[in-house]
Amino acid sequence: MKVEAEGDLKELIETDTNRRYRDVARNRELLDGLKRAIELFASADDINAIKAISFLHYEKLKYELSGLSSVRLSNRYVHRLIFEEKDDLITLKLIEIDDTHYGNKK
């Protein structure tokens, strides 16, 4: 599958640094989880291959995030990689990293 990233997220993936995603850039486990997820996306034939990888906790999102999907970057943290699946080609566009899901109250 093709994986696209834009702006701050693209910078984070390419350089391991970014102001917006400072907490991810400083945390080796989250950064490794991000890169592992991208590698798995790139090597998968379709989205069903991603669904079959249980530690990613793939899920289709609802309500205000309807039309998007997410995977977890780490089992230890609640950071999610939120992305959009495009067309029948299953092209993924990485959108943002969010740590406010699963009832995380900071």
Coordinates of N, CA, C and O in Angstrom, one line a residue:
M1 N 0.8 -1.2 0.0 CA 0.0 0.0 0.0 C 0.9 1.2 0.0 O 2.0 1.2 0.5
K2 N 0.3 2.3 -0.6 CA 1.1 3.6 -0.6 C 0.8 4.3 0.7 O -0.3 4.4 1.2
V3 N 1.8 5.0 1.2 CA 1.7 5.7 2.5 C 2.1 7.2 2.2 O 3.2 7.4 1.6
E4 N 1.3 8.1 2.5 CA 1.6 9.5 2.3 C 1.5 10.2 3.6 O 0.7 9.9 4.5
A5 N 2.4 11.2 3.8 CA 2.3 12.1 5.0 C 2.6 13.5 4.6 O 3.4 13.7 3.6
E6 N 2.0 14.5 5.3 CA 2.2 15.9 4.9 C 2.7 16.7 6.1 O 2.4 16.3 7.3
G7 N 3.3 17.8 5.9 CA 3.6 18.8 6.9 C 4.4 18.3 8.0 O 5.5 17.7 7.9
D8 N 3.9 18.6 9.2 CA 4.6 18.3 10.5 C 4.9 16.8 10.6 O 5.9 16.3 11.1
L9 N 3.9 16.0 10.2 CA 4.1 14.5 10.4 C 5.1 14.0 9.4 O 5.9 13.1 9.8
K10 N 5.2 14.5 8.2 CA 6.2 14.1 7.2 C 7.6 14.5 7.8 O 8.5 13.7 7.7
E11 N 7.7 15.7 8.3 CA 9.0 16.1 8.9 C 9.4 15.2 10.0 O 10.6 14.8 10.1
L12 N 8.5 14.8 10.9 CA 8.8 13.9 12.0 C 9.3 12.5 11.5 O 10.3 12.0 12.0
I13 N 8.6 12.0 10.5 CA 9.0 10.7 9.9 C 10.4 10.8 9.3 O 11.2 9.9 9.4
E14 N 10.6 11.8 8.5 CA 11.9 11.9 7.8 C 13.1 12.3 8.6 O 14.2 11.9 8.4
T15 N 12.9 13.2 9.7 CA 14.0 13.7 10.4 C 14.0 13.3 11.9 O 15.0 13.6 12.6
D16 N 13.0 12.7 12.4 CA 12.8 12.3 13.8 C 12.7 13.5 14.7 O 12.8 13.4 15.9
T17 N 12.4 14.7 14.2 CA 12.2 15.8 15.0 C 11.0 16.7 14.4 O 10.8 16.7 13.2
N18 N 10.3 17.3 15.3 CA 9.3 18.3 14.9 C 8.7 19.0 16.1 O 8.6 18.3 17.1
R19 N 8.5 20.2 16.0 CA 8.0 21.0 17.2 C 6.6 20.6 17.6 O 6.3 20.4 18.8
R20 N 5.7 20.3 16.6 CA 4.3 20.0 17.0 C 4.3 18.6 17.7 O 3.5 18.4 18.6
Y21 N 5.1 17.7 17.2 CA 5.1 16.3 17.8 C 6.3 16.1 18.6 O 7.0 15.0 18.6
R22 N 6.7 17.1 19.4 CA 7.9 17.1 20.3 C 7.8 15.9 21.2 O 8.8 15.2 21.4
D23 N 6.7 15.6 21.8 CA 6.6 14.5 22.8 C 6.8 13.1 22.1 O 7.4 12.3 22.7
V24 N 6.4 13.0 20.9 CA 6.7 11.7 20.1 C 8.2 11.7 19.7 O 8.8 10.6 19.9
A25 N 8.7 12.8 19.3 CA 10.1 12.8 18.9 C 11.1 12.5 20.0 O 12.1 11.8 19.8
R26 N 10.7 12.9 21.2 CA 11.6 12.6 22.4 C 11.4 11.2 23.0 O 12.2 10.8 23.8
N27 N 10.3 10.6 22.6 CA 10.0 9.2 23.1 C 10.4 8.2 22.1 O 9.7 8.0 21.1
R28 N 11.5 7.5 22.3 CA 12.0 6.5 21.4 C 10.9 5.4 21.1 O 10.8 4.9 20.0
E29 N 10.2 5.0 22.1 CA 9.2 3.9 21.9 C 8.1 4.4 21.0 O 7.6 3.6 20.1
L30 N 7.6 5.6 21.1 CA 6.6 6.1 20.2 C 7.1 6.3 18.8 O 6.4 6.0 17.9
L31 N 8.3 6.8 18.7 CA 8.9 7.1 17.4 C 9.1 5.7 16.7 O 8.8 5.6 15.5
D32 N 9.5 4.7 17.4 CA 9.7 3.4 16.8 C 8.4 2.8 16.4 O 8.2 2.2 15.4
G33 N 7.3 3.0 17.2 CA 6.0 2.5 16.9 C 5.4 3.2 15.7 O 4.8 2.5 14.9
L34 N 5.7 4.5 15.5 CA 5.2 5.2 14.3 C 5.9 4.6 13.1 O 5.2 4.3 12.1
K35 N 7.2 4.4 13.1 CA 7.9 3.9 12.0 C 7.5 2.4 11.7 O 7.4 2.0 10.5
R36 N 7.3 1.7 12.7 CA 6.9 0.3 12.6 C 5.5 0.2 11.9 O 5.3 -0.5 11.0
A37 N 4.6 1.1 12.3 CA 3.2 1.1 11.7 C 3.3 1.5 10.2 O 2.7 0.9 9.3
I38 N 4.2 2.5 9.9 CA 4.4 2.9 8.5 C 4.9 1.8 7.6 O 4.5 1.5 6.5
E39 N 5.9 1.0 8.2 CA 6.5 -0.1 7.5 C 5.4 -1.2 7.2 O 5.4 -1.8 6.2
L40 N 4.6 -1.4 8.2 CA 3.6 -2.4 8.1 C 2.5 -2.0 7.1 O 2.1 -2.8 6.3
F41 N 2.2 -0.7 7.0 CA 1.3 -0.2 6.0 C 1.9 -0.4 4.6 O 1.2 -0.9 3.7
A42 N 3.1 0.0 4.5 CA 3.8 -0.1 3.2 C 3.9 -1.6 2.7 O 3.8 -1.8 1.5
S43 N 4.1 -2.5 3.6 CA 4.3 -3.9 3.1 C 3.0 -4.7 3.0 O 3.0 -5.8 2.5
A44 N 1.9 -4.1 3.5 CA 0.6 -4.8 3.4 C 0.0 -4.7 2.0 O 0.1 -3.7 1.3
D45 N -0.7 -5.8 1.6 CA -1.4 -5.8 0.3 C -2.7 -5.0 0.4 O -3.1 -4.4 -0.6
D46 N -3.4 -5.1 1.5 CA -4.6 -4.3 1.6 C -4.9 -4.1 3.1 O -4.1 -4.5 4.0
I47 N -6.0 -3.4 3.4 CA -6.3 -3.0 4.8 C -6.6 -4.2 5.7 O -6.4 -4.2 6.9
N48 N -7.0 -5.3 5.1 CA -7.3 -6.5 5.9 C -6.0 -7.1 6.5 O -6.1 -7.7 7.6
A49 N -4.9 -6.9 5.9 CA -3.6 -7.3 6.4 C -3.3 -6.5 7.7 O -2.8 -7.0 8.7
I50 N -3.7 -5.2 7.7 CA -3.5 -4.4 8.9 C -4.4 -4.8 10.0 O -4.0 -4.8 11.2
K51 N -5.7 -5.1 9.6 CA -6.6 -5.5 10.6 C -6.2 -6.8 11.3 O -6.5 -7.0 12.5
A52 N -5.5 -7.6 10.6 CA -5.1 -8.9 11.2 C -3.9 -8.8 12.2 O -3.7 -9.7 13.0
I53 N -3.3 -7.6 12.3 CA -2.1 -7.4 13.2 C -2.7 -6.9 14.5 O -3.0 -5.7 14.6
S54 N -2.9 -7.8 15.5 CA -3.6 -7.4 16.7 C -3.0 -6.3 17.5 O -3.7 -5.5 18.1
F55 N -1.7 -6.3 17.6 CA -1.1 -5.3 18.5 C -1.2 -3.8 18.0 O -1.0 -2.9 18.7
L56 N -1.6 -3.7 16.7 CA -1.9 -2.3 16.2 C -3.3 -1.8 16.7 O -3.5 -0.6 16.7
H57 N -4.2 -2.7 17.1 CA -5.5 -2.3 17.6 C -6.2 -1.4 16.5 O -6.7 -0.3 16.8
Y58 N -6.2 -1.8 15.3 CA -6.9 -1.1 14.2 C -8.3 -0.9 14.5 O -9.0 -1.8 15.0
E59 N -8.8 0.3 14.2 CA -10.3 0.6 14.4 C -10.7 1.7 13.5 O -10.0 2.6 13.2
K60 N -11.9 1.5 12.9 CA -12.6 2.6 12.2 C -13.2 3.5 13.2 O -13.8 3.1 14.2
L61 N -13.0 4.8 13.0 CA -13.5 5.8 14.0 C -14.9 6.2 13.7 O -15.4 6.1 12.6
K62 N -15.6 6.8 14.7 CA -17.0 7.2 14.6 C -17.1 8.7 14.9 O -16.2 9.3 15.3
Y63 N -18.4 9.1 14.8 CA -18.8 10.4 15.2 C -18.0 11.5 14.5 O -18.0 11.5 13.3
E64 N -17.4 12.5 15.2 CA -16.7 13.6 14.5 C -15.5 13.1 13.7 O -15.0 13.8 12.8
L65 N -15.0 11.9 13.9 CA -13.8 11.4 13.2 C -14.3 10.3 12.2 O -13.5 9.5 11.7
S66 N -15.6 10.3 11.9 CA -16.1 9.3 10.9 C -15.4 9.4 9.6 O -15.1 10.5 9.1
G67 N -15.1 8.3 9.0 CA -14.4 8.2 7.8 C -12.9 8.0 8.0 O -12.1 7.8 7.0
L68 N -12.4 8.1 9.2 CA -11.0 7.9 9.5 C -10.8 6.6 10.3 O -11.7 6.0 10.8
S69 N -9.6 6.2 10.3 CA -9.2 4.9 11.1 C -8.0 5.3 11.9 O -7.4 6.3 11.8
S70 N -7.7 4.3 12.9 CA -6.5 4.6 13.7 C -5.9 3.3 14.1 O -6.5 2.2 14.1
V71 N -4.6 3.4 14.5 CA -3.9 2.3 15.1 C -3.1 2.9 16.3 O -2.8 4.1 16.3
R72 N -2.8 2.1 17.2 CA -2.0 2.5 18.4 C -0.5 2.4 18.0 O 0.0 1.5 17.4
L73 N 0.3 3.4 18.5 CA 1.7 3.4 18.3 C 2.4 2.5 19.3 O 3.5 2.0 19.0
S74 N 1.9 2.3 20.5 CA 2.5 1.6 21.5 C 1.4 1.0 22.5 O 0.4 1.7 22.7
N75 N 1.7 -0.1 23.0 CA 0.7 -0.7 24.0 C 0.9 0.0 25.3 O 0.0 -0.1 26.2
R76 N 2.0 0.6 25.6 CA 2.2 1.3 26.8 C 1.6 2.7 26.9 O 1.2 3.2 28.0
Y77 N 1.5 3.4 25.8 CA 0.9 4.7 25.7 C -0.4 4.7 24.9 O -0.7 3.8 24.2
V78 N -1.1 5.8 25.1 CA -2.4 5.9 24.4 C -2.4 6.7 23.1 O -3.4 7.0 22.5
H79 N -1.2 7.0 22.6 CA -1.0 7.7 21.3 C -1.5 6.9 20.2 O -1.2 5.7 20.1
R80 N -2.4 7.5 19.3 CA -2.9 6.8 18.1 C -2.4 7.5 16.9 O -2.3 8.7 16.9
L81 N -2.3 6.8 15.9 CA -2.0 7.3 14.5 C -3.3 7.3 13.8 O -3.9 6.2 13.6
I82 N -3.8 8.5 13.5 CA -5.1 8.6 12.8 C -4.8 8.8 11.3 O -4.0 9.6 11.0
F83 N -5.5 8.0 10.5 CA -5.3 8.1 9.1 C -6.6 7.9 8.3 O -7.6 7.5 8.8
E84 N -6.5 8.3 7.0 CA -7.6 8.1 6.1 C -7.3 7.1 5.0 O -6.2 7.1 4.4
E85 N -8.2 6.2 4.8 CA -8.0 5.2 3.7 C -8.7 5.8 2.5 O -9.8 6.2 2.5
K86 N -8.0 5.8 1.3 CA -8.5 6.4 0.1 C -8.8 5.3 -0.9 O -8.0 4.5 -1.2
D87 N -10.0 5.5 -1.5 CA -10.4 4.7 -2.7 C -10.2 3.2 -2.6 O -9.9 2.7 -1.5
D88 N -10.3 2.5 -3.7 CA -10.1 1.1 -3.7 C -8.6 0.7 -3.7 O -8.3 -0.4 -3.6
L89 N -7.8 1.7 -3.9 CA -6.3 1.5 -3.9 C -5.8 1.3 -2.5 O -4.6 1.0 -2.4
I90 N -6.6 1.6 -1.5 CA -6.2 1.5 -0.1 C -4.9 2.4 0.1 O -3.9 2.0 0.7
T91 N -4.9 3.6 -0.4 CA -3.9 4.6 -0.1 C -4.1 5.2 1.2 O -5.2 5.7 1.5
L92 N -3.2 5.2 2.1 CA -3.3 5.8 3.4 C -2.7 7.2 3.4 O -1.6 7.4 2.9
K93 N -3.4 8.1 4.1 CA -2.8 9.5 4.3 C -2.8 9.7 5.8 O -3.8 9.7 6.4
L94 N -1.6 9.8 6.3 CA -1.4 10.0 7.7 C -1.9 11.4 8.1 O -1.5 12.3 7.5
I95 N -2.7 11.5 9.1 CA -3.3 12.8 9.5 C -2.7 13.4 10.7 O -2.2 14.5 10.7
E96 N -2.8 12.7 11.8 CA -2.3 13.2 13.1 C -2.1 12.2 14.1 O -2.6 11.0 14.0
I97 N -1.4 12.5 15.2 CA -1.2 11.6 16.3 C -2.0 12.2 17.4 O -1.9 13.4 17.7
D98 N -2.8 11.4 18.1 CA -3.7 11.9 19.1 C -3.6 11.1 20.4 O -3.6 9.8 20.3
D99 N -3.4 11.7 21.5 CA -3.3 10.9 22.8 C -4.5 11.2 23.7 O -4.4 10.9 24.9
T100 N -5.6 11.6 23.1 CA -6.8 11.9 24.0 C -7.9 10.9 23.9 O -8.9 11.0 24.5
H101 N -7.6 9.8 23.2 CA -8.6 8.7 23.1 C -8.5 7.8 24.3 O -7.7 7.9 25.2
Y102 N -9.4 6.9 24.4 CA -9.5 5.9 25.5 C -9.6 6.5 26.9 O -9.2 6.0 27.9
G103 N -10.3 7.6 26.9 CA -10.6 8.3 28.2 C -9.4 8.8 28.9 O -9.4 9.0 30.1
N104 N -8.3 9.2 28.2 CA -7.1 9.7 28.8 C -7.4 11.1 29.2 O -7.5 12.0 28.4
K105 N -7.4 11.4 30.5 CA -7.7 12.7 31.1 C -6.4 13.3 31.6 O -5.9 12.8 32.6
K106 N -5.9 14.3 31.0 CA -4.7 15.0 31.4 C -4.9 16.3 32.1 O -5.9 16.9 31.9

